[in-house]
Amino acid sequence: GARALRAAGPDLRHFLRAAAVGQPGPSSELPPEPGSIPGAPKVYLETYGCQMNVNDTEIAWAILQKNGYARTKKLDEADVVLLVTCSVREKAEQAIWNRLQHLKALKVRRSQARAPLRIGILGCMAERLKEEILHREKLVDVVAGPDAYRDLPRLLAVAESGQQAANVLLSLDETYADILPVQTSAGGTTAFVSIMRGCDNMCSYCIVPFTRGRERSRPIASILQEVRMLSDQGVKEVTLLGQNVNSFRDLSEVQFQSVAAPGLSRGFSTVYKAKPGGLRFSHLLDQVSRIDPEMRIRFTSPHPKDFPDEASVLQLIQERHNICKQLHLPAQSGSTRVLEAMRRGYTREAYLELVHHVRDSIPGVSLSSDFITGFCGETEEDHQQTVSLLREVRYNVGFLFAYSMRQKTRAHHRLQDDVPADVKKQRLEQLIATFREEAVRANAALVGQAQLVLVEGPSKRSASELCGRNDGNIKVIFPDAELEDAAECRAPGRAQPGDYVMVKVTSASSQTLRGVPLCRTTLSRAAASH
């Protein structure tokens, strides 16, 4: 199903917390790799859409770097421009077409001055619209789908000869397990680690199974290697990333191939047969959390149907001090009728039962969710059911979108996109207002409490304040001041990115907490004192 990973698009008004899953617009302000070969062809990368695409950009760059390319952050000195694209909504694709018009002028200027500029479209839009991209004004030289990044050096070599080159083959087993992504997040405090690719859920609104292919999991050994490497580099928070992380199953180790498939909880169903065999997500989470007691672990996105009654994942979250007490539970709608049309595999009642079970299992858990408004056939009554679900659950973080019909999906073939655009807009505004009211109440409950904050850097609005996130992934802003060290191991000093700081919360809004810093500390020490 669609979730925060897919809730991508450049409309910030609707993207209530873009930072939770990566930036929704282009992100290319990265320094060229040190020690790159003089005279090497220079590549400029731009990322659109979800955090998966940020990870794909790191994989594509790792492959190109090994093949003698240098990276540049200056568009006008690039020999190759690659756009890593998103198809989740029409708006996301329109942003790429607009960008291509800008690049067209640059390409014309370049061909008169020096070697021609090569332009490549990578990712989901390449997969969905290969023919159209190649034929529109012959502007694009290379088209590569999400499973074709290993082929980029060959595709670019073909483009050098003046021909267009494309590879949009989807794979049943490509996970890029042997390619360690070159991490590009600023500051290096947090990182995302891809654990699987594709999705088998076939929710009726969702393009992802058609652009990213069938679900397959990366071997646990390669995930652990990457997390250890990040720990050695001083990264303090890792988010395990997948379209549907809690259906993870690593089939690479023979002795685990006959393990029985976990059962679904009461009230949940799936469109595919249960899949036996393999090491499951709870095993991966257990192993990852043991690597570094000072590294926070998050994961996104799970599917509500894949929290079986055996509570191993929830138990691990509750027991391990370094697994964040935060869960993304994408609901999509509060109406059972709409959920059935979406093929989500649960009713409103089953979803609420899961929420209560999660809150009983993990006291103080922070919850986030995704919602689509104006789906095919949604009535005013259905919409009000979603409003009431937002009120009843009271999420800390929300991603809310108006429905955008995508070709190839089941909804496109079988349903009518019959909710008028102005009604979608109106309903979206009501959902956003309701979410914000409830988030203010949820976050206000933290006022007066001490929260452990991982410092990410200076606040965007004030150089005299620092910004970070608490365990629940809520942004916390506090004054940059001299702080004592809780363990008295270090002299008093200002907090740096990657430090843990205990902050007493003094005020809350729907998206941010503010507070006063108490001391610098460690993750283990903070857990022991609670």
Coordinates of C-alpha atoms in Angstrom, one line a residue:
G1 CA 0.0 0.0 0.0
A2 CA 1.0 3.6 -0.3
R3 CA 2.7 5.0 2.8
A4 CA 5.0 7.7 3.8
L5 CA 7.6 6.3 1.5
R6 CA 5.3 7.0 -1.4
A7 CA 3.7 10.1 0.0
A8 CA 6.1 12.1 -2.2
G9 CA 5.6 15.2 -4.2
P10 CA 6.7 18.8 -4.2
D11 CA 3.5 20.3 -2.7
L12 CA 4.7 21.3 0.7
R13 CA 1.2 22.5 1.8
H14 CA 0.1 18.9 1.7
F15 CA 3.3 17.5 2.9
L16 CA 2.9 18.2 6.6
R17 CA 6.3 16.8 7.6
A18 CA 8.4 16.4 4.5
A19 CA 11.5 15.9 6.6
A20 CA 10.3 12.6 8.0
V21 CA 10.9 10.8 4.7
G22 CA 13.3 13.0 2.7
Q23 CA 12.9 16.1 0.8
P24 CA 10.1 16.3 -1.8
G25 CA 11.9 18.5 -4.2
P26 CA 15.3 18.3 -5.9
S27 CA 18.3 17.6 -3.6
S28 CA 21.6 17.8 -5.2
E29 CA 23.8 20.1 -3.1
L30 CA 26.5 17.5 -2.5
P31 CA 30.2 18.0 -2.8
P32 CA 32.1 16.1 -5.5
E33 CA 33.8 13.0 -4.1
P34 CA 37.3 13.7 -2.8
G35 CA 40.1 12.2 -4.9
S36 CA 38.0 11.9 -8.1
I37 CA 40.0 11.4 -11.3
P38 CA 40.9 14.6 -13.1
G39 CA 39.2 14.8 -16.5
A40 CA 36.6 12.2 -15.4
P41 CA 33.1 12.8 -16.8
K42 CA 31.1 14.8 -14.2
V43 CA 27.6 13.6 -13.2
Y44 CA 25.0 15.8 -11.5
L45 CA 22.2 14.0 -9.7
E46 CA 18.8 15.3 -8.7
T47 CA 16.4 13.4 -6.5
Y48 CA 12.6 13.8 -6.5
G49 CA 10.0 12.0 -4.3
C50 CA 10.4 9.6 -1.5
Q51 CA 13.3 8.4 0.8
M52 CA 13.5 5.2 -1.4
N53 CA 14.6 7.5 -4.2
V54 CA 17.3 9.2 -2.0
N55 CA 18.6 5.7 -1.3
D56 CA 18.5 4.8 -5.1
T57 CA 20.5 7.9 -5.8
E58 CA 23.2 6.7 -3.4
I59 CA 23.2 3.3 -5.1
A60 CA 23.4 4.8 -8.6
W61 CA 26.2 7.1 -7.5
A62 CA 28.2 4.2 -5.9
I63 CA 28.0 2.3 -9.3
L64 CA 29.0 5.4 -11.3
Q65 CA 31.9 6.3 -8.9
K66 CA 33.3 2.7 -9.3
N67 CA 33.2 3.3 -13.1
G68 CA 35.3 6.4 -13.2
Y69 CA 32.7 9.2 -12.9
A70 CA 33.2 12.3 -10.7
R71 CA 30.3 14.1 -9.0
T72 CA 29.5 17.8 -9.3
K73 CA 27.0 20.0 -7.5
K74 CA 27.2 22.6 -10.4
L75 CA 24.7 21.9 -13.1
D76 CA 26.6 24.0 -15.7
E77 CA 29.8 21.9 -15.4
A78 CA 28.0 18.5 -15.7
D79 CA 28.6 16.1 -18.6
V80 CA 25.7 13.9 -17.4
V81 CA 22.5 15.0 -15.6
L82 CA 20.5 12.2 -14.0
L83 CA 17.0 12.8 -12.4
V84 CA 15.8 10.1 -10.0
T85 CA 12.1 10.3 -10.4
C86 CA 8.7 9.6 -8.7
S87 CA 5.4 8.5 -10.2
V88 CA 3.2 8.3 -7.1
R89 CA 1.0 11.2 -8.2
E90 CA 0.6 13.3 -11.3
K91 CA 2.1 16.3 -9.7
A92 CA 5.4 14.5 -9.0
E93 CA 5.6 13.6 -12.7
Q94 CA 4.7 17.1 -13.8
A95 CA 7.7 18.5 -11.8
I96 CA 10.0 16.3 -14.0
W97 CA 8.5 17.4 -17.3
N98 CA 8.9 21.0 -16.2
R99 CA 12.5 20.3 -15.2
L100 CA 13.2 18.7 -18.6
Q101 CA 12.1 21.9 -20.3
H102 CA 14.7 23.8 -18.3
L103 CA 17.4 21.2 -19.2
K104 CA 16.4 21.4 -22.9
A105 CA 17.6 25.0 -23.1
L106 CA 20.9 24.0 -21.3
K107 CA 21.4 21.1 -23.7
V108 CA 20.9 23.3 -26.8
R109 CA 23.5 25.9 -25.4
R110 CA 25.9 23.1 -24.5
S111 CA 25.9 21.4 -27.9
Q112 CA 27.1 24.6 -29.5
A113 CA 29.9 25.1 -26.9
R114 CA 31.4 21.6 -26.1
A115 CA 30.7 17.9 -25.9
P116 CA 26.9 17.4 -25.7
L117 CA 25.2 17.1 -22.4
R118 CA 23.6 13.7 -21.7
I119 CA 20.3 13.6 -19.8
G120 CA 19.0 10.5 -18.0
I121 CA 15.7 9.7 -16.3
L122 CA 16.0 7.1 -13.5
G123 CA 13.5 5.4 -11.2
C124 CA 9.7 5.0 -11.2
M125 CA 8.8 7.5 -13.9
A126 CA 11.3 5.8 -16.2
E127 CA 9.6 2.5 -15.6
R128 CA 6.1 3.8 -16.1
L129 CA 6.7 6.2 -19.1
K130 CA 9.7 4.8 -21.0
E131 CA 8.2 5.3 -24.5
E132 CA 6.8 8.8 -23.9
I133 CA 10.1 9.9 -22.3
L134 CA 12.2 8.7 -25.2
H135 CA 9.9 10.1 -27.9
R136 CA 9.1 13.5 -26.4
E137 CA 11.4 15.9 -28.4
K138 CA 14.3 13.3 -28.2
L139 CA 15.6 15.2 -25.2
V140 CA 16.4 12.3 -23.0
D141 CA 19.4 10.1 -23.7
V142 CA 19.2 7.4 -21.0
V143 CA 16.2 5.8 -19.3
A144 CA 16.8 3.4 -16.4
G145 CA 14.2 1.7 -14.2
P146 CA 14.8 1.0 -10.4
D147 CA 16.3 -2.4 -11.1
A148 CA 18.6 -1.3 -13.9
Y149 CA 21.2 0.9 -12.1
R150 CA 24.0 -1.6 -12.6
D151 CA 23.5 -1.1 -16.3
L152 CA 24.0 2.7 -16.1
P153 CA 27.7 2.7 -17.3
R154 CA 26.7 0.7 -20.4
L155 CA 23.6 2.9 -21.1
L156 CA 25.8 6.0 -20.8
A157 CA 28.4 4.5 -23.1
V158 CA 25.6 3.9 -25.7
A159 CA 24.4 7.5 -25.3
E160 CA 28.0 8.7 -26.0
S161 CA 27.6 7.3 -29.5
G162 CA 24.5 9.5 -30.0
Q163 CA 21.9 6.8 -29.6
Q164 CA 19.1 6.7 -26.9
A165 CA 19.5 3.8 -24.5
A166 CA 17.0 2.3 -22.1
N167 CA 16.6 -0.5 -19.6
V168 CA 13.4 -0.8 -17.7
L169 CA 13.5 -4.5 -17.0
L170 CA 12.1 -5.3 -13.5
S171 CA 13.9 -8.1 -11.6
L172 CA 12.7 -10.8 -9.3
D173 CA 15.9 -10.8 -7.3
E174 CA 17.8 -7.5 -7.6
T175 CA 18.4 -5.9 -4.2
Y176 CA 21.8 -4.3 -4.8
A177 CA 23.0 -6.2 -1.8
D178 CA 26.7 -6.1 -2.8
I179 CA 26.7 -2.3 -3.4
L180 CA 27.3 -0.2 -0.4
P181 CA 25.4 3.1 -1.1
V182 CA 27.6 6.2 -0.8
Q183 CA 25.8 8.0 2.0
T184 CA 24.9 11.6 1.0
S185 CA 22.9 12.9 4.0
A186 CA 24.2 16.2 5.3
G187 CA 26.0 16.1 8.6
G188 CA 26.1 12.3 8.6
T189 CA 24.1 11.9 11.9
T190 CA 21.3 9.9 10.3
A191 CA 21.2 7.4 7.4
F192 CA 18.6 5.2 5.6
V193 CA 19.4 1.6 4.8
S194 CA 17.3 -0.2 2.2
I195 CA 16.3 -3.7 3.3
M196 CA 14.0 -4.7 0.5
R197 CA 12.6 -3.6 -2.9
G198 CA 9.2 -3.8 -4.6
C199 CA 5.8 -4.6 -3.2
D200 CA 3.3 -7.5 -3.6
N201 CA 0.3 -5.9 -1.9
M202 CA -1.4 -4.5 -5.0
C203 CA -3.6 -1.9 -3.3
S204 CA -5.9 -0.7 -6.0
Y205 CA -4.7 3.0 -6.0
C206 CA -1.0 2.2 -6.0
I207 CA 1.5 2.4 -8.8
V208 CA 4.5 1.0 -6.8
P209 CA 4.2 -2.7 -7.8
F210 CA 4.2 -1.6 -11.4
T211 CA 7.2 0.8 -11.1
R212 CA 9.3 -1.1 -8.5
G213 CA 8.3 -4.7 -9.2
R214 CA 7.7 -7.7 -7.0
E215 CA 8.8 -7.8 -3.4
R216 CA 12.3 -9.2 -2.6
S217 CA 14.4 -8.8 0.5
R218 CA 18.1 -8.1 0.8
P219 CA 20.2 -10.7 2.7
I220 CA 20.5 -9.9 6.4
A221 CA 24.3 -10.3 6.3
S222 CA 24.7 -7.4 3.8
I223 CA 22.3 -5.2 5.8
L224 CA 24.3 -5.8 9.0
Q225 CA 27.6 -5.0 7.1
E226 CA 26.2 -1.7 6.0
V227 CA 24.8 -0.8 9.5
R228 CA 28.2 -1.6 11.0
M229 CA 30.0 0.6 8.5
L230 CA 27.6 3.5 9.3
S231 CA 28.2 2.9 13.0
D232 CA 32.0 3.1 12.4
Q233 CA 31.4 6.4 10.6
G234 CA 29.7 7.9 13.6
V235 CA 26.1 7.7 12.3
K236 CA 23.7 7.8 15.3
E237 CA 20.4 6.9 13.7
V238 CA 19.5 4.4 11.0
T239 CA 16.1 3.9 9.4
L240 CA 15.5 0.5 7.8
L241 CA 13.7 1.2 4.6
G242 CA 11.3 -0.8 2.5
Q243 CA 7.9 -0.5 0.9
N244 CA 6.5 -3.1 3.3
V245 CA 9.3 -3.8 5.9
N246 CA 7.3 -6.2 8.2
S247 CA 6.9 -8.7 5.3
F248 CA 10.7 -8.9 5.0
R249 CA 12.0 -12.4 4.6
D250 CA 15.6 -13.2 3.8
L251 CA 15.8 -16.5 1.8
S252 CA 19.6 -16.5 1.3
E253 CA 20.4 -18.9 4.1
V254 CA 19.3 -22.5 3.2
Q255 CA 18.6 -23.7 6.8
F256 CA 15.8 -21.1 7.2
Q257 CA 14.0 -21.8 3.9
S258 CA 11.4 -24.2 5.4
V259 CA 10.2 -22.0 8.3
A260 CA 6.4 -21.7 8.4
A261 CA 4.8 -18.4 7.3
P262 CA 3.5 -16.2 10.2
G263 CA -0.3 -16.0 10.4
L264 CA -2.2 -12.7 10.0
S265 CA -4.0 -11.2 13.0
R266 CA -7.8 -11.5 13.2
G267 CA -9.5 -9.1 10.9
F268 CA -6.6 -8.8 8.4
S269 CA -6.3 -10.4 4.9
T270 CA -3.9 -10.4 2.0
V271 CA -4.2 -10.7 -1.8
Y272 CA -1.4 -13.2 -2.0
K273 CA -0.8 -16.6 -0.4
A274 CA 1.2 -16.8 2.8
K275 CA 4.9 -17.1 2.0
P276 CA 6.8 -19.7 4.0
G277 CA 10.6 -19.7 4.6
G278 CA 13.2 -17.2 5.4
L279 CA 14.4 -15.0 8.3
R280 CA 11.8 -12.5 9.2
F281 CA 11.8 -8.8 10.1
S282 CA 11.8 -9.5 13.9
H283 CA 15.1 -11.4 13.4
L284 CA 16.6 -8.5 11.4
L285 CA 15.4 -5.9 13.9
D286 CA 16.9 -7.9 16.8
Q287 CA 20.3 -8.2 15.0
V288 CA 20.5 -4.6 13.8
S289 CA 19.7 -3.3 17.3
R290 CA 22.6 -5.2 18.8
I291 CA 25.3 -3.6 16.6
D292 CA 25.6 -0.3 18.5
P293 CA 23.9 0.6 21.8
E294 CA 24.4 4.3 21.0
M295 CA 22.6 4.1 17.6
R296 CA 18.9 4.6 17.3
I297 CA 17.0 2.3 15.0
R298 CA 13.8 3.2 13.2
F299 CA 11.9 1.5 10.3
T300 CA 9.4 2.6 7.7
S301 CA 7.0 1.6 6.3
P302 CA 5.2 -1.4 7.8
H303 CA 1.7 -2.6 6.6
P304 CA -0.9 -2.9 9.3
K305 CA -1.7 -6.5 8.1
D306 CA 1.8 -7.7 8.9
F307 CA 1.8 -7.3 12.7
P308 CA 0.8 -10.9 13.5
D309 CA -0.6 -11.7 16.9
E310 CA 2.8 -13.1 18.0
A311 CA 4.1 -9.8 19.2
S312 CA 7.9 -10.2 18.5
V313 CA 8.4 -6.9 16.7
L314 CA 6.3 -4.9 19.2
Q315 CA 8.1 -6.7 22.0
L316 CA 11.5 -5.8 20.6
I317 CA 10.5 -2.1 20.3
Q318 CA 9.3 -2.1 23.9
E319 CA 12.4 -3.9 25.3
R320 CA 15.3 -2.4 23.3
H321 CA 16.4 1.1 24.4
N322 CA 17.8 1.9 21.0
I323 CA 14.7 0.9 18.9
C324 CA 12.5 4.0 18.7
K325 CA 9.1 3.9 20.3
Q326 CA 7.5 5.1 17.1
L327 CA 5.4 3.3 14.5
H328 CA 4.1 4.3 11.1
L329 CA 0.7 2.7 10.7
P330 CA -0.7 3.8 7.3
A331 CA -4.5 3.7 7.5
Q332 CA -5.3 5.4 4.1
S333 CA -9.0 5.8 5.1
G334 CA -11.3 5.5 8.1
S335 CA -14.2 4.0 6.1
T336 CA -14.4 0.2 5.8
R337 CA -16.2 0.5 2.5
V338 CA -13.4 2.6 1.0
L339 CA -10.7 0.4 2.6
E340 CA -12.3 -2.6 0.8
A341 CA -12.3 -0.7 -2.6
M342 CA -8.6 0.2 -1.9
R343 CA -7.9 -3.6 -1.2
R344 CA -6.1 -2.8 2.0
G345 CA -7.0 -6.1 3.7
Y346 CA -8.6 -4.7 6.9
T347 CA -11.6 -3.0 8.3
R348 CA -11.8 0.2 10.4
E349 CA -12.4 -2.0 13.4
A350 CA -9.4 -4.3 12.8
Y351 CA -7.2 -1.2 12.3
L352 CA -8.4 0.4 15.6
E353 CA -7.9 -2.9 17.4
L354 CA -4.3 -2.9 16.2
V355 CA -3.8 0.7 17.4
H356 CA -5.0 -0.3 20.9
H357 CA -2.8 -3.4 20.9
V358 CA 0.2 -1.3 19.9
R359 CA -0.5 1.3 22.6
D360 CA -0.9 -1.4 25.2
S361 CA 2.3 -3.1 24.1
I362 CA 4.5 0.1 23.9
P363 CA 3.5 2.7 26.4
G364 CA 4.1 6.3 25.2
V365 CA 4.4 5.1 21.5
S366 CA 4.3 7.9 18.9
L367 CA 2.1 7.1 15.9
S368 CA 2.1 8.4 12.3
S369 CA -0.1 7.6 9.4
D370 CA -0.9 8.2 5.7
F371 CA -4.4 9.1 4.3
I372 CA -5.7 9.5 0.8
T373 CA -8.8 11.6 0.5
G374 CA -11.2 11.6 -2.5
F375 CA -10.6 8.0 -3.6
C376 CA -13.0 6.5 -6.1
G377 CA -16.6 6.4 -4.8
E378 CA -15.8 8.1 -1.5
T379 CA -19.0 9.7 -0.1
E380 CA -19.3 12.5 2.4
E381 CA -20.1 9.9 5.0
D382 CA -16.9 7.9 4.2
H383 CA -14.9 11.1 4.5
Q384 CA -16.4 11.8 7.9
Q385 CA -15.4 8.3 9.0
T386 CA -11.8 9.3 8.2
V387 CA -12.2 12.6 10.1
S388 CA -13.4 10.6 13.1
L389 CA -10.5 8.1 12.8
L390 CA -8.0 11.0 12.9
R391 CA -9.8 12.2 16.1
E392 CA -10.0 8.8 17.7
V393 CA -6.3 7.8 17.1
R394 CA -4.7 11.3 17.5
Y395 CA -1.5 10.8 15.5
N396 CA 1.7 12.7 16.2
V397 CA 2.6 12.9 12.5
G398 CA 0.5 12.7 9.4
F399 CA 0.9 12.5 5.6
L400 CA -2.3 13.5 3.8
F401 CA -3.0 13.6 0.1
A402 CA -5.8 14.0 -2.4
Y403 CA -6.2 10.9 -4.6
S404 CA -4.5 11.0 -8.0
M405 CA -5.5 8.2 -10.4
R406 CA -2.5 6.3 -11.9
Q407 CA -2.6 4.3 -15.1
K408 CA -2.0 0.5 -14.8
T409 CA -3.4 0.3 -11.3
R410 CA -6.5 -1.8 -10.5
A411 CA -8.5 1.4 -9.7
H412 CA -7.6 2.7 -13.2
H413 CA -9.0 -0.4 -14.8
R414 CA -12.0 -1.0 -12.6
L415 CA -13.1 2.1 -10.7
Q416 CA -14.2 5.7 -11.6
D417 CA -12.2 8.7 -10.3
D418 CA -15.6 10.3 -9.6
V419 CA -14.8 12.7 -6.7
P420 CA -14.5 16.3 -8.2
A421 CA -11.2 18.1 -7.7
D422 CA -12.7 20.9 -5.7
V423 CA -14.4 18.3 -3.3
K424 CA -11.0 16.5 -2.9
K425 CA -9.3 19.8 -2.1
Q426 CA -12.0 20.7 0.5
R427 CA -11.9 17.3 2.1
L428 CA -8.1 17.4 2.2
E429 CA -8.2 20.8 4.0
Q430 CA -10.6 19.4 6.6
L431 CA -8.4 16.3 7.2
I432 CA -5.3 18.6 7.5
A433 CA -7.1 20.9 10.0
T434 CA -8.3 17.9 12.0
F435 CA -4.9 16.2 12.0
R436 CA -3.3 19.4 13.2
E437 CA -5.8 20.0 16.1
E438 CA -5.2 16.4 17.3
A439 CA -1.4 16.5 16.8
V440 CA -1.3 19.7 19.0
R441 CA -3.1 17.8 21.7
A442 CA -0.9 14.7 21.4
N443 CA 2.3 16.8 21.5
A444 CA 1.0 19.0 24.3
A445 CA 1.0 15.9 26.5
L446 CA 4.8 16.0 26.4
V447 CA 5.0 19.6 27.9
G448 CA 6.9 19.4 31.2
Q449 CA 8.5 16.1 30.3
A450 CA 12.2 15.6 29.6
Q451 CA 12.8 14.2 26.1
L452 CA 16.0 12.7 24.7
V453 CA 16.9 14.5 21.5
L454 CA 19.4 13.5 18.9
V455 CA 20.9 16.8 17.6
E456 CA 20.9 17.2 13.8
G457 CA 22.2 20.8 13.6
P458 CA 21.3 24.4 13.8
S459 CA 17.6 25.4 13.5
K460 CA 16.7 26.6 10.0
R461 CA 15.1 29.7 11.5
S462 CA 17.7 30.7 14.1
A463 CA 21.4 30.2 14.3
S464 CA 21.2 30.5 18.1
E465 CA 19.0 27.4 18.4
L466 CA 19.6 23.7 17.7
C467 CA 17.2 21.3 16.1
G468 CA 16.9 17.5 16.5
R469 CA 14.3 14.8 17.0
N470 CA 13.0 12.9 20.0
D471 CA 12.4 9.2 20.2
G472 CA 9.0 9.7 18.6
N473 CA 10.5 11.4 15.6
I474 CA 9.0 14.8 16.5
K475 CA 11.2 17.8 15.8
V476 CA 12.5 19.5 18.9
I477 CA 14.1 23.0 19.0
F478 CA 16.1 24.4 21.9
P479 CA 18.6 27.1 22.6
D480 CA 22.3 26.4 21.7
A481 CA 23.9 26.8 25.1
E482 CA 26.9 25.6 27.2
L483 CA 25.8 22.2 28.6
E484 CA 27.1 20.0 31.4
D485 CA 27.8 16.3 30.5
A486 CA 25.5 13.9 32.5
A487 CA 28.3 11.4 32.9
E488 CA 30.8 14.2 33.7
C489 CA 33.2 12.5 31.2
R490 CA 33.5 15.6 29.1
A491 CA 34.0 19.3 30.0
P492 CA 30.9 21.5 29.7
G493 CA 30.4 22.6 26.1
R494 CA 27.9 23.2 23.3
A495 CA 26.0 20.3 21.8
Q496 CA 27.2 19.1 18.3
P497 CA 25.3 17.2 15.6
G498 CA 25.3 13.5 16.7
D499 CA 25.1 14.4 20.4
Y500 CA 22.2 13.3 22.6
V501 CA 20.7 16.1 24.7
M502 CA 18.1 15.8 27.4
V503 CA 15.6 18.6 26.8
K504 CA 12.7 19.7 29.0
V505 CA 9.7 20.5 26.8
T506 CA 8.1 23.9 27.4
S507 CA 5.7 24.2 24.5
A508 CA 4.2 22.2 21.6
S509 CA 2.7 22.8 18.2
S510 CA 1.3 20.3 15.7
Q511 CA 4.7 19.7 14.2
T512 CA 7.3 20.9 16.7
L513 CA 8.3 20.8 20.4
R514 CA 10.3 23.6 22.0
G515 CA 12.3 23.2 25.2
V516 CA 15.3 24.0 27.4
P517 CA 18.4 21.8 27.3
L518 CA 19.3 20.1 30.6
C519 CA 22.5 18.2 29.8
R520 CA 24.4 16.2 27.2
T521 CA 24.1 12.4 27.7
T522 CA 24.2 9.1 26.0
L523 CA 21.4 6.8 24.7
S524 CA 22.3 4.0 27.2
R525 CA 22.6 6.4 30.1
A526 CA 19.2 8.0 29.3
A527 CA 17.6 4.6 29.1
A528 CA 19.1 3.4 32.4
S529 CA 17.8 6.5 34.2
H530 CA 14.2 6.0 33.1

